[in-house]
Coordinates of C-alpha atoms in Angstrom, one line a residue:
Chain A
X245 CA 0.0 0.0 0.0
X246 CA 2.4 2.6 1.2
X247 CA 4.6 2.4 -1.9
X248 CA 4.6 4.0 -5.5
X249 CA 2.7 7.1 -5.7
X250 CA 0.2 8.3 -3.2
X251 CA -1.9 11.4 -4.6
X252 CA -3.1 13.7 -2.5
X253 CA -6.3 15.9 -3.7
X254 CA -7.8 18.8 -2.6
X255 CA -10.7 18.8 -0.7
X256 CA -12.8 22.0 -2.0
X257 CA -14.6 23.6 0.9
X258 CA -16.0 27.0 1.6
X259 CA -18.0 28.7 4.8
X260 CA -21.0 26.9 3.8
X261 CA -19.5 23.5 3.7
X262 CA -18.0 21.0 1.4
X263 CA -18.5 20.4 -2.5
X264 CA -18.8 16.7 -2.5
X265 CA -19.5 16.5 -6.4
X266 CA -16.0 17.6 -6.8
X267 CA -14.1 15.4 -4.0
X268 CA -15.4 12.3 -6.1
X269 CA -14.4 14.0 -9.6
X270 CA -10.8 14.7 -8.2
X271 CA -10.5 11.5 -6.6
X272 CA -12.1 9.7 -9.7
X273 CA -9.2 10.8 -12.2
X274 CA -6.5 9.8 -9.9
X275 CA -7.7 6.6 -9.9
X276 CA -8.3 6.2 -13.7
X277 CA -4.5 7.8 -13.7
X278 CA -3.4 4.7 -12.3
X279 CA -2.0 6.0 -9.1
X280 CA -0.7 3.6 -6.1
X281 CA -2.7 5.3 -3.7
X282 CA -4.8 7.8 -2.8
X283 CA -4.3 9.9 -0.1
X284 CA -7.4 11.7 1.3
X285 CA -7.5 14.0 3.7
X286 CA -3.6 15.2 4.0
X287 CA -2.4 18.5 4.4
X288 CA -3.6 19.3 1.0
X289 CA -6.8 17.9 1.5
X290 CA -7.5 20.7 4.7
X291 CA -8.4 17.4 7.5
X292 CA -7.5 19.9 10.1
X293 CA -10.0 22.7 8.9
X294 CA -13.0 19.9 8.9
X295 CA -15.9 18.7 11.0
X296 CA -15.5 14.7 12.6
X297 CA -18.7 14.4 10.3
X298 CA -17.5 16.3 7.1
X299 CA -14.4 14.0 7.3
X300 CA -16.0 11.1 7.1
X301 CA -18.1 12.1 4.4
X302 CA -14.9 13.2 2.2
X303 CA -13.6 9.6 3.2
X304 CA -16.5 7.8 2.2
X305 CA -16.5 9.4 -1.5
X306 CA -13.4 8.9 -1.6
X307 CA -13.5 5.2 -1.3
X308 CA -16.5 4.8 -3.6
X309 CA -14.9 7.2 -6.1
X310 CA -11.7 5.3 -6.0
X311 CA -12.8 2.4 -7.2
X312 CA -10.9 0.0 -5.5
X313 CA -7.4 2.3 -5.5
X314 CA -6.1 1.9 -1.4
X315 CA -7.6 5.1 -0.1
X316 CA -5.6 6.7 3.3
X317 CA -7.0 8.8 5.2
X318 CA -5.9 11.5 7.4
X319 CA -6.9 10.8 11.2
X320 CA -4.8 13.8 12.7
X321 CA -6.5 16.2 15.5
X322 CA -5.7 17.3 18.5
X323 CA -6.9 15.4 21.0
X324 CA -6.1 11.5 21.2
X325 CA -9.9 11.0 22.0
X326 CA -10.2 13.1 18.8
X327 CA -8.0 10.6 16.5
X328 CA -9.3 7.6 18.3
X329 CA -12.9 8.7 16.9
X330 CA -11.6 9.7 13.7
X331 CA -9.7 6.1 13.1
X332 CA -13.0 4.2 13.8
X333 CA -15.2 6.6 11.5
X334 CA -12.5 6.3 8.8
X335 CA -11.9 2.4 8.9
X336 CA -16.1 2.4 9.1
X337 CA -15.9 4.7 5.8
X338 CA -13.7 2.0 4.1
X339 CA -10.2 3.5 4.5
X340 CA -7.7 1.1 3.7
X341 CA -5.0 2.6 5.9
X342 CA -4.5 5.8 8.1
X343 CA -2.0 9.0 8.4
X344 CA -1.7 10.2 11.4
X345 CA 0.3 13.4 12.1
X346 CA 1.2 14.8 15.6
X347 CA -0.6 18.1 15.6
X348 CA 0.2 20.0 18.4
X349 CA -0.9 23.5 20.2
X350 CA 0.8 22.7 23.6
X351 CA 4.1 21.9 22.2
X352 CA 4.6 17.7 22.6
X353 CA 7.4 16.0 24.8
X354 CA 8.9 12.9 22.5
X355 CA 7.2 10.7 25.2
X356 CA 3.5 12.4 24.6
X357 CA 4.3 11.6 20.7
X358 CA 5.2 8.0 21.2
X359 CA 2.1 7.5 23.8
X360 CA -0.3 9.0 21.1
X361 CA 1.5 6.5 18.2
X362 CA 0.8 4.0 21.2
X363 CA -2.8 4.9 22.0
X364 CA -4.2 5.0 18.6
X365 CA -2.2 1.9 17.0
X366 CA -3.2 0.0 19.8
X367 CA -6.9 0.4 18.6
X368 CA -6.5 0.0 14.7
X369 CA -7.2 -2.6 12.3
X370 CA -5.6 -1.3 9.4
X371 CA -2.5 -0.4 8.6
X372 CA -1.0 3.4 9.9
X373 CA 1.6 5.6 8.2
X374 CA 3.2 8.5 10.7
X375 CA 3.2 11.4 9.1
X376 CA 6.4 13.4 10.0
X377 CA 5.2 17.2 8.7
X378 CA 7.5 19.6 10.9
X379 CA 6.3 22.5 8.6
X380 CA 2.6 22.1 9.9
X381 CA 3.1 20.4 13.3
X382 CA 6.1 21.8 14.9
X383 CA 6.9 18.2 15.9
X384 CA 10.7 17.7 14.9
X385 CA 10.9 13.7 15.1
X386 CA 13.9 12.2 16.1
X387 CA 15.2 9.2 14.2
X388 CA 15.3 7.3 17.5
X389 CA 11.6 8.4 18.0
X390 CA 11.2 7.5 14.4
X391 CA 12.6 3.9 15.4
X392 CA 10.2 4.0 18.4
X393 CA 7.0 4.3 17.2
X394 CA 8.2 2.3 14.0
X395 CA 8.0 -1.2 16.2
X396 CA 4.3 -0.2 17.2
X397 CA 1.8 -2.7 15.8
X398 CA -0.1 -1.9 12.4
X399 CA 3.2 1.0 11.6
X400 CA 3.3 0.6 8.4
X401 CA 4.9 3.5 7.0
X402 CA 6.6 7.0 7.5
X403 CA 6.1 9.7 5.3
X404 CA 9.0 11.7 5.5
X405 CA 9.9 15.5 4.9
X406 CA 11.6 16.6 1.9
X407 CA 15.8 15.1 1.5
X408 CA 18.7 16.9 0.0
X409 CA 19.2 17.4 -3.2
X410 CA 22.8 15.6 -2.7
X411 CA 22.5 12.4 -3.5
X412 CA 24.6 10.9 -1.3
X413 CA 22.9 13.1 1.7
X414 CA 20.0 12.0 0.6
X415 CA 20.3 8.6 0.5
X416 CA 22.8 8.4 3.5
X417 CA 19.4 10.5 5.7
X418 CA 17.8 7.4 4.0
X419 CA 19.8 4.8 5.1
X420 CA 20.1 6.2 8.5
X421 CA 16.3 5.8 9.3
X422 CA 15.7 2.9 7.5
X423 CA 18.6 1.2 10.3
X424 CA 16.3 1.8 12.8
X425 CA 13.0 0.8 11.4
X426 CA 11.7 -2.8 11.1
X427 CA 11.8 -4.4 7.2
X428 CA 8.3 -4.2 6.7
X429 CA 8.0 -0.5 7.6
X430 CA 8.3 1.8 4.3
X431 CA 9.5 4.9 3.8
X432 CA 7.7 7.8 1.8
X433 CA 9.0 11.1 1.0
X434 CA 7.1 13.9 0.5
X435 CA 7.8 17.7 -0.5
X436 CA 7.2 17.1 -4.4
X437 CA 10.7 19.1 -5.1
X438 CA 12.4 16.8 -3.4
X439 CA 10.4 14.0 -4.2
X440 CA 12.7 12.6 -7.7
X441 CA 15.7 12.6 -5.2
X442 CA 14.0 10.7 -2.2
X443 CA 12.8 8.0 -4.7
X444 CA 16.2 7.8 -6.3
X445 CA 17.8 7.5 -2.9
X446 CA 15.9 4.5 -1.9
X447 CA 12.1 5.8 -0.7
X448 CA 9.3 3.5 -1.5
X449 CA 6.6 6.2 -1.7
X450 CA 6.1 9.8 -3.0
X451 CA 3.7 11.1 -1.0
X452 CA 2.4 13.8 -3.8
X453 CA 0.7 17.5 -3.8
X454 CA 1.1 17.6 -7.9
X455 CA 0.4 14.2 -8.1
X456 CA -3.1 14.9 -6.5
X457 CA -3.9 17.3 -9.2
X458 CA -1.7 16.1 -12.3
X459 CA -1.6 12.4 -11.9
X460 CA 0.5 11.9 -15.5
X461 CA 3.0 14.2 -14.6
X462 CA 4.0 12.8 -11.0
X463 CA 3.3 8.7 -12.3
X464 CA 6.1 9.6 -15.3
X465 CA 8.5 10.8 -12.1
X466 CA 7.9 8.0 -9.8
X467 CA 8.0 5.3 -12.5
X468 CA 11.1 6.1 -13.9
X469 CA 12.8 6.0 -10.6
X470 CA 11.1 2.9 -9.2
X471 CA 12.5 1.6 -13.2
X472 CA 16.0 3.2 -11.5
X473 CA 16.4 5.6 -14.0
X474 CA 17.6 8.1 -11.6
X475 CA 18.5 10.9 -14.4
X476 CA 15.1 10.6 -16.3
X477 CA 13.2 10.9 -12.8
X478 CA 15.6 14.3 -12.0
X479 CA 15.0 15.6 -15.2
X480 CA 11.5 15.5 -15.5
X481 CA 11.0 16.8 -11.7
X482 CA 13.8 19.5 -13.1
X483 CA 11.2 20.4 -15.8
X484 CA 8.5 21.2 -12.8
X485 CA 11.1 23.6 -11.3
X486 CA 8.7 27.1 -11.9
X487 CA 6.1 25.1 -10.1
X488 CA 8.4 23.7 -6.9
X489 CA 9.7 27.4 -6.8
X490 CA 5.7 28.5 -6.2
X491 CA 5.2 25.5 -3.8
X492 CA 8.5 26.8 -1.6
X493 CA 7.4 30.1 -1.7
X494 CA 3.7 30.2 -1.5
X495 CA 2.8 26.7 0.1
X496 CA 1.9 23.8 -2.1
X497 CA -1.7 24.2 -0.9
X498 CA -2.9 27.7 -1.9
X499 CA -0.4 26.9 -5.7
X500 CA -2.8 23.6 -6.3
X501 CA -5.9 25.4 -5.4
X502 CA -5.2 27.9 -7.7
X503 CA -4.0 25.5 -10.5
X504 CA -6.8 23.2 -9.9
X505 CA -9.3 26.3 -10.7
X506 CA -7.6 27.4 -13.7
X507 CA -7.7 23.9 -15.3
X508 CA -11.6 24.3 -14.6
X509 CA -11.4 21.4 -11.9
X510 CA -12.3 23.4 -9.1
X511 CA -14.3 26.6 -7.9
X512 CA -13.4 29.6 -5.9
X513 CA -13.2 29.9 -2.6
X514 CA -12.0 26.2 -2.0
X515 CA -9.6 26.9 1.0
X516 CA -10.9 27.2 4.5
X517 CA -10.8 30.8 6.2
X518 CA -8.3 32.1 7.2
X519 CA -6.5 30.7 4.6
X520 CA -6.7 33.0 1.3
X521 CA -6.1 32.3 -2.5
X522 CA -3.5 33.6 -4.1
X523 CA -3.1 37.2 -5.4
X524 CA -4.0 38.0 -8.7
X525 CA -0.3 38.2 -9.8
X526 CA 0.5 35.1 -8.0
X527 CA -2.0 33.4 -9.8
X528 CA -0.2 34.7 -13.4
X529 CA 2.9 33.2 -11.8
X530 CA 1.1 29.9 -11.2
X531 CA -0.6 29.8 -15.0
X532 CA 2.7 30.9 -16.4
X533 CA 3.9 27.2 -14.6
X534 CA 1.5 25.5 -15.7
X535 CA 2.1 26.5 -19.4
X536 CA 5.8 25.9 -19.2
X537 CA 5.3 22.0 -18.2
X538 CA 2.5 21.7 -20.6
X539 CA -0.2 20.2 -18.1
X540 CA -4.1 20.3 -18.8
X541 CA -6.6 18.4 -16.8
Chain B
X17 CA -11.1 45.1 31.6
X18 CA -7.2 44.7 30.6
X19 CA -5.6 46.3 33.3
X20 CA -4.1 44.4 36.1
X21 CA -4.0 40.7 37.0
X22 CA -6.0 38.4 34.7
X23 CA -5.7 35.0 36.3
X24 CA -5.9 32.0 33.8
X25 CA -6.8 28.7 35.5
X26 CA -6.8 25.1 34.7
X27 CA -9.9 23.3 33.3
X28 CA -9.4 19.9 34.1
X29 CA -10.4 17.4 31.6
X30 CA -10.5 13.7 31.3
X31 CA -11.0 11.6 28.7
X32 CA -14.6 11.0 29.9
X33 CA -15.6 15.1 30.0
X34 CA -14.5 18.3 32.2
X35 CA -15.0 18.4 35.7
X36 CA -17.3 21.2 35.7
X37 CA -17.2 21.6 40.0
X38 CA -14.0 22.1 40.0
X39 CA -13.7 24.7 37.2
X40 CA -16.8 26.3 39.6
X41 CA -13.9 26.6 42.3
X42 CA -11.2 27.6 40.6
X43 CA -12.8 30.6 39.3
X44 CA -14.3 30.6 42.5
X45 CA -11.1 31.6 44.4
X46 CA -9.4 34.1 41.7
X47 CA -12.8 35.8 42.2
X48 CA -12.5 36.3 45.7
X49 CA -8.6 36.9 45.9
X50 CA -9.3 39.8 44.0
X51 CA -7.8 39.4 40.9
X52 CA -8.9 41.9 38.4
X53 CA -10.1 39.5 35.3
X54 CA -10.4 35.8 34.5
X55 CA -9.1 34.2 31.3
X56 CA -10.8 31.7 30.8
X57 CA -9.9 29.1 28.1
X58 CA -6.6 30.4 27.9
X59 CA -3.8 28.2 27.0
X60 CA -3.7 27.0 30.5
X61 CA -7.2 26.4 30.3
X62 CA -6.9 23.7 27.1
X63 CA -9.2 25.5 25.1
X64 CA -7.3 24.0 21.5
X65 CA -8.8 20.7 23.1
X66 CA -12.2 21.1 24.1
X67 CA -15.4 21.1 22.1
X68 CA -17.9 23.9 20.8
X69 CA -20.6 22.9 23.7
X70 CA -17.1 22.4 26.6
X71 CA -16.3 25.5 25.8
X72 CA -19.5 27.5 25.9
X73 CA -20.1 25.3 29.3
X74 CA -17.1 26.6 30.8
X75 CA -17.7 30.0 29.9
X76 CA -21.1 30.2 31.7
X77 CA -19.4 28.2 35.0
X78 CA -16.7 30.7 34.9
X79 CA -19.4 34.0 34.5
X80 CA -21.3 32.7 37.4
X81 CA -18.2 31.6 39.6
X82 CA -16.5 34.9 38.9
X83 CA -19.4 36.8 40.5
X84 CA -19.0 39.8 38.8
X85 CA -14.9 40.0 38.1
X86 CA -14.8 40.3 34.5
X87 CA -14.4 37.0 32.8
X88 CA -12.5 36.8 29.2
X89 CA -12.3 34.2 27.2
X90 CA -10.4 32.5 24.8
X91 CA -12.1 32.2 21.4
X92 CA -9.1 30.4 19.4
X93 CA -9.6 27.8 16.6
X94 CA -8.1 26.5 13.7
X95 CA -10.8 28.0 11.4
X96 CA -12.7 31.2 11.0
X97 CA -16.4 29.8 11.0
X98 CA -15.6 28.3 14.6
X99 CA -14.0 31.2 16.0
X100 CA -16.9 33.4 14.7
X101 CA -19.4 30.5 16.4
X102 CA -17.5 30.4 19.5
X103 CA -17.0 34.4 19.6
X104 CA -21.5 34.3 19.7
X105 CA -21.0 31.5 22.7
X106 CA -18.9 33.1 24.3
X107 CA -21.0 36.4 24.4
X108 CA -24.5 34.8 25.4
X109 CA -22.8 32.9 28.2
X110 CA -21.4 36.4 29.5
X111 CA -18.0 36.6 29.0
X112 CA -17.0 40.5 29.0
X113 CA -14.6 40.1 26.3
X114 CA -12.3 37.5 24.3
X115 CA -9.1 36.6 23.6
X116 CA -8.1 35.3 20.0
X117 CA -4.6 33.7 19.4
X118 CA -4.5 32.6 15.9
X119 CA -3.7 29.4 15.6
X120 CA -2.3 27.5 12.9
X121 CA -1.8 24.1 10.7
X122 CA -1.0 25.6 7.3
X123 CA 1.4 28.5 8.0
X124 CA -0.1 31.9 7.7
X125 CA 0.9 34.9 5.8
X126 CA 0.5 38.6 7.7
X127 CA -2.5 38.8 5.5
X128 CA -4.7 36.0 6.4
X129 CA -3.4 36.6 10.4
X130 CA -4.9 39.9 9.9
X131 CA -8.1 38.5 7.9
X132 CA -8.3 36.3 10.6
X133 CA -9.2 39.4 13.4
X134 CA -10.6 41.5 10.5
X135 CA -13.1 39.4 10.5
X136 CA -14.1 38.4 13.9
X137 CA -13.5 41.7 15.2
X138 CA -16.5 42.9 12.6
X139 CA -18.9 40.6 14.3
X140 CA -18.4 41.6 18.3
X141 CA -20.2 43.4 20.7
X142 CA -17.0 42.9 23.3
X143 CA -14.1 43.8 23.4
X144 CA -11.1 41.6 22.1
X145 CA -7.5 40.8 23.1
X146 CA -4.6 40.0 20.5
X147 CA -3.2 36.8 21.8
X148 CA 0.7 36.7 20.8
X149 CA 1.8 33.2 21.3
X150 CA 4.4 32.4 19.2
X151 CA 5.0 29.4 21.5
X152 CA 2.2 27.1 20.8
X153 CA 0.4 29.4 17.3
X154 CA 4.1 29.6 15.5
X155 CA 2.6 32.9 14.3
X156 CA 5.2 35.6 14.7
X157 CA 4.0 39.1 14.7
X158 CA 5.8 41.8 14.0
X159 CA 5.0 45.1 15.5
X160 CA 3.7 45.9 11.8
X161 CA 1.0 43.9 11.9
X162 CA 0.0 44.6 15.5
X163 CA -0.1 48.0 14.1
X164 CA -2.7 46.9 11.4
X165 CA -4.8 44.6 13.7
X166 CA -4.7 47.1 16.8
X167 CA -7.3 50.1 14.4
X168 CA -9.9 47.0 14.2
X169 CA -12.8 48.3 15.7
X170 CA -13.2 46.3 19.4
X171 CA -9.7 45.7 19.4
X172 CA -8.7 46.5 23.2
X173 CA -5.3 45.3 24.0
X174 CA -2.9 42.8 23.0
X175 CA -0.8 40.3 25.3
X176 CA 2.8 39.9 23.9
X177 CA 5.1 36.9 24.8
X178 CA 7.8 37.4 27.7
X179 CA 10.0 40.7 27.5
X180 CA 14.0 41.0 28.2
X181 CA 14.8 41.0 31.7
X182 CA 16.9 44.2 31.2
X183 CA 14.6 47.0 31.9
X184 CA 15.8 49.0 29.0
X185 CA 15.5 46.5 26.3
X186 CA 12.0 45.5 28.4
X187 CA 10.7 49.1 28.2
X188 CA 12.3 49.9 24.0
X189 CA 10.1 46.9 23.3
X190 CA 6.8 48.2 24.9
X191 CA 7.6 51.7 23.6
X192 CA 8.2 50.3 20.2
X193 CA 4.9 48.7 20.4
X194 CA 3.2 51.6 22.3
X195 CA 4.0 54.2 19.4
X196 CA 2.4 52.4 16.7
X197 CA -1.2 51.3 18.3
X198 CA -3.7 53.3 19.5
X199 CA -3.8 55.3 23.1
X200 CA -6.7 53.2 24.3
X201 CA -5.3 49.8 23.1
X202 CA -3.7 48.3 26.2
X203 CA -0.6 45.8 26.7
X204 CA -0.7 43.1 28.6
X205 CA 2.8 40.7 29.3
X206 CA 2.7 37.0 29.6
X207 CA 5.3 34.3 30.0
X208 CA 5.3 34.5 34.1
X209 CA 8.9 34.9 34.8
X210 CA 9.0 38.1 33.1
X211 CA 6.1 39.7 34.0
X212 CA 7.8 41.6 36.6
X213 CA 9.8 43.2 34.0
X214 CA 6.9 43.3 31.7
X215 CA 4.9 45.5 34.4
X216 CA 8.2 47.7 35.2
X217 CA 8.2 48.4 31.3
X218 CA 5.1 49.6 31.4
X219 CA 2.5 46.6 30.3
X220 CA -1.0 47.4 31.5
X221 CA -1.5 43.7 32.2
X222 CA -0.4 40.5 32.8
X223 CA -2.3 37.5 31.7
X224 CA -0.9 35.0 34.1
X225 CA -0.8 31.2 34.4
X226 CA 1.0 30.9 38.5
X227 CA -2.1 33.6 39.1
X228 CA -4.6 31.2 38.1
X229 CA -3.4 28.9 40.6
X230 CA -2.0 30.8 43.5
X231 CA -3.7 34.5 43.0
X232 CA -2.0 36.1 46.3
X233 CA 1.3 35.8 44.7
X234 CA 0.9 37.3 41.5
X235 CA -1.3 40.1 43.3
X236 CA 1.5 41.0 45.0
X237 CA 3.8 41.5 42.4
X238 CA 1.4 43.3 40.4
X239 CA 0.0 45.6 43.1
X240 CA 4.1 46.4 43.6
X241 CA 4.8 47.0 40.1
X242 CA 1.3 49.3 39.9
X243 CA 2.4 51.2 42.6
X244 CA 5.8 52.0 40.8
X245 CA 7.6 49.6 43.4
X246 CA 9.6 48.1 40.3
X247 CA 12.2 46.9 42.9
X248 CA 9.7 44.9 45.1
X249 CA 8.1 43.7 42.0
X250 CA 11.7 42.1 41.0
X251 CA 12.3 40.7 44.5
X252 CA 8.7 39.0 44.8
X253 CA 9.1 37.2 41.0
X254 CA 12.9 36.6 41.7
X255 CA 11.3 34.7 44.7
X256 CA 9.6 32.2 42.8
X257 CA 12.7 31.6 40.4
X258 CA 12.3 27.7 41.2
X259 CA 9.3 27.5 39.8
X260 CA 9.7 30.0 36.8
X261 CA 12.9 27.4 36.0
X262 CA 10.1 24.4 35.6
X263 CA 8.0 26.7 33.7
X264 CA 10.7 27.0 30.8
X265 CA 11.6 23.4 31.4
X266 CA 8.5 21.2 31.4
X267 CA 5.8 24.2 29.8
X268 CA 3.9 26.3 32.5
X269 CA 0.5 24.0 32.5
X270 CA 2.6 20.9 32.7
X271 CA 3.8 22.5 35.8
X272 CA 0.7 24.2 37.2
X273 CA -1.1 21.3 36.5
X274 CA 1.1 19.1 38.6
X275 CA 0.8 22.1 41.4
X276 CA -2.6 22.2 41.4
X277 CA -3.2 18.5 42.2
X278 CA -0.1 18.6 45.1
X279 CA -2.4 21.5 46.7
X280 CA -5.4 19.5 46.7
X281 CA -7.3 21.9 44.1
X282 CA -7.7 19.2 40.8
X283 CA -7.7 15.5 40.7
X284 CA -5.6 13.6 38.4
X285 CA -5.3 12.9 35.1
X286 CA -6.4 16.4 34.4
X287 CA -5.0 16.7 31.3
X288 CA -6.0 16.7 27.2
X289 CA -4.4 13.3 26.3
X290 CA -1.9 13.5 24.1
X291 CA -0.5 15.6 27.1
X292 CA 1.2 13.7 29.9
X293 CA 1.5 14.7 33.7
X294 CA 4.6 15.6 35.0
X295 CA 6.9 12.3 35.9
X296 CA 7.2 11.8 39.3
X297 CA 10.7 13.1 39.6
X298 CA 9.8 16.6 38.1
X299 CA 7.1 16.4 40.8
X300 CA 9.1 16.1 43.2
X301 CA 10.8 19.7 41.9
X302 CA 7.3 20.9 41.7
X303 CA 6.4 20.5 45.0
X304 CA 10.1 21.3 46.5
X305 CA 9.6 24.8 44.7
X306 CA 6.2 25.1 45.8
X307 CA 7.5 24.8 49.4
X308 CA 10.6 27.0 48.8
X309 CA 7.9 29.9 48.0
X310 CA 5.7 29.1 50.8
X311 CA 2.6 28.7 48.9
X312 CA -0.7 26.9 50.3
X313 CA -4.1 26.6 48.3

């Protein structure tokens, strides 16, 4: 489940609730794409923005409209009581697996984040993938943690941030965490840019933004590296560079959201207030991207 | 309203629901110490964890326990809609004002953060406090933006993280902030251990975390620092340095939290799982500094 590449839509929402037509019409052409797995209700699908009941909602089209593709789904909150509930409603909904990042407004001791890893596994009956998301959570995991929770029953994965450009740091950051995990637990990198130099260094998953919006463009990436063409994977990612330069700069979230409405796939709002669209001249900057790698929905 | 000594106490939560008595006494005794306003659902009160209908419920306990001290509370969520729904709650259960940290899972640019109170601040009939918590919202303001947000109608003070202990670099940074709000917008100082300096420099307020436990104590350093006794104000916080060291080293509610149960105030657990208790060796410096500073319940 957790290898290959994992798409992540949005999921389009505004004040007045959620546009379900659309979370099945986004989730429906990743899975004709012939993605690995789709990943509902990540960062880029807004799980911390929405209701216990609007999650499972988005989790349940997202199964149906993924037509047997592995759907994970994003169990992260707060509260442990919070994820607890979330796991059940999701693996109710027909998840095949869960993510579950460590959000945190107290900031977490190491030992809270191993007991939550411990309280929620405990309960599960599918398979879990920790989500290590520093940028969003503020959580900076440890390897040893890492190697921790990694022993837990049903840890199945770890999505990791993006690696270094290097090749050799990347694989040796690799190799360093893979020592202290179990066989059978993957390793998925995400932070797209970085994404053709984590596979090439030996990750089994790209957990993908572009790949939840342009399917084509992120299979032709991951499938040349998993083929271990390491330069064809590089260059194509290399081709994407105006669009990794508007992820870094503007957050991968708002760029897709605005992308995803230019290519007609999406209406406006989609984010969840406070978050805003982008500006009108950031939104030329975004088209102008999108032109120079060719994509259309 | 945000003048003073606002005291922020615990709200002790299991997994199973609040313990609604003992939020009644809590409240109960900052009211009758004499502090001059209640936060309630501040950080130290858990408000990230709790539910729409805790929240409200607390608010109304804390009204009628404060018996007529002005109660504030926090309105903080992760999405406008709820803080505009909690912002009506807390108003019909008779909080006198509110306090909005803007908290975070997708980083925020200056614009949303000040979307964010542009559009609750539209909607009050109370007045609001700016809740600077860099700590646990990874928001960092600049004086800029407090600028901006401070003209909001309803806006009435703002409570900025701990200041230098120098008093000149304590009382640039007030100034700095001073010049570039409005006369009747207030400053209030948290982060205990510098709130002595905080007062000396010329903050209005402290919003404190050791006064929602043990009033007396952080009356009297207020009342000296109000009365221009910025030496006595020193001496009294310099005083409970032992326990100001376990704030930084363990987080203040960890710590009060701990405090509150040796002093026979809150059972135990009391805390929003994925939080831990204190271990029972950092207990054991809890209650050691407790005794060094001579406090009883």
């Amino acid at each position: 489940m957790f290898r290959g590449l994992s798409a992540f839509p949005l999921t389009p929402t505004t004040e007045y609730g959620i546009d379900e037509k659309t979370v099945h019409t986004l989730v429906s052409r990743l899975a004709t794409a012939g993605v690995d797995s789709i990943g509902a209700l990540g960062s880029t699908g807004g799980y911390a923005y929405l209701t216990r009941d609007q999650r499972a909602r988005v989790t349940k089209i997202a199964v149906e409209a993924a037509d047997g593709v592995p759907v994970i789904a994003g169990i992260g909150a707060l509260r442990t009581s919070q994820v607890l509930a979330l796991a059940e409603d999701a693996q109710n909904a027909g998840a095949s697996a869960v993510l579950l990042a460590p959000m945190t407004y107290q900031p977490l001791t190491e030992d809270e984040v191993f007991g939550l890893y411990e309280d929620v596994t405990r309960e599960l009956s599918v398979p879990l993938c920790v989500y290590d998301n520093p940028g969003t959570t503020h959580v900076h995991f440890t390897d040893e943690l890492h190697g921790r929770i990694a022993q837990l029953p049903n840890v199945a994965s770890i999505k990791i941030p993006g690696v270094s450009n290097d090749p050799a740091q990347a694989k040796a950051r690799v190799d360093a965490l893979r020592a202290l995990i179990p066989e059978t637990v993957t390793i998925g990198v995400s932070g797209d840019w970085t994404a053709a130099d984590g596979l090439n260094a030996g990750c089994d998953a790209w957990h993908s933004v572009i790949g939840g919006l342009l399917p084509q463009t992120a299979l032709a990436i991951t499938r040349a590296a998993e083929a271990g063409d390491t330069a064809r994977a590089i260059t194509l990612s290399n081709q994407l560079e105006p669009l990794w330069a508007l992820f870094r700069r503007h957050g991968s979230l708002r760029v897709v959201s605005a992308a995803a409405h230019h290519l007609g796939l999406i209406a406006e709002p989609n984010l969840p207030r406070p978050l805003h669209g982008l500006t009108a001249h950031a939104r030329r900057d975004v088209i102008a991207a999108l032109d120079s790698t060719g994509a259309t929905a």
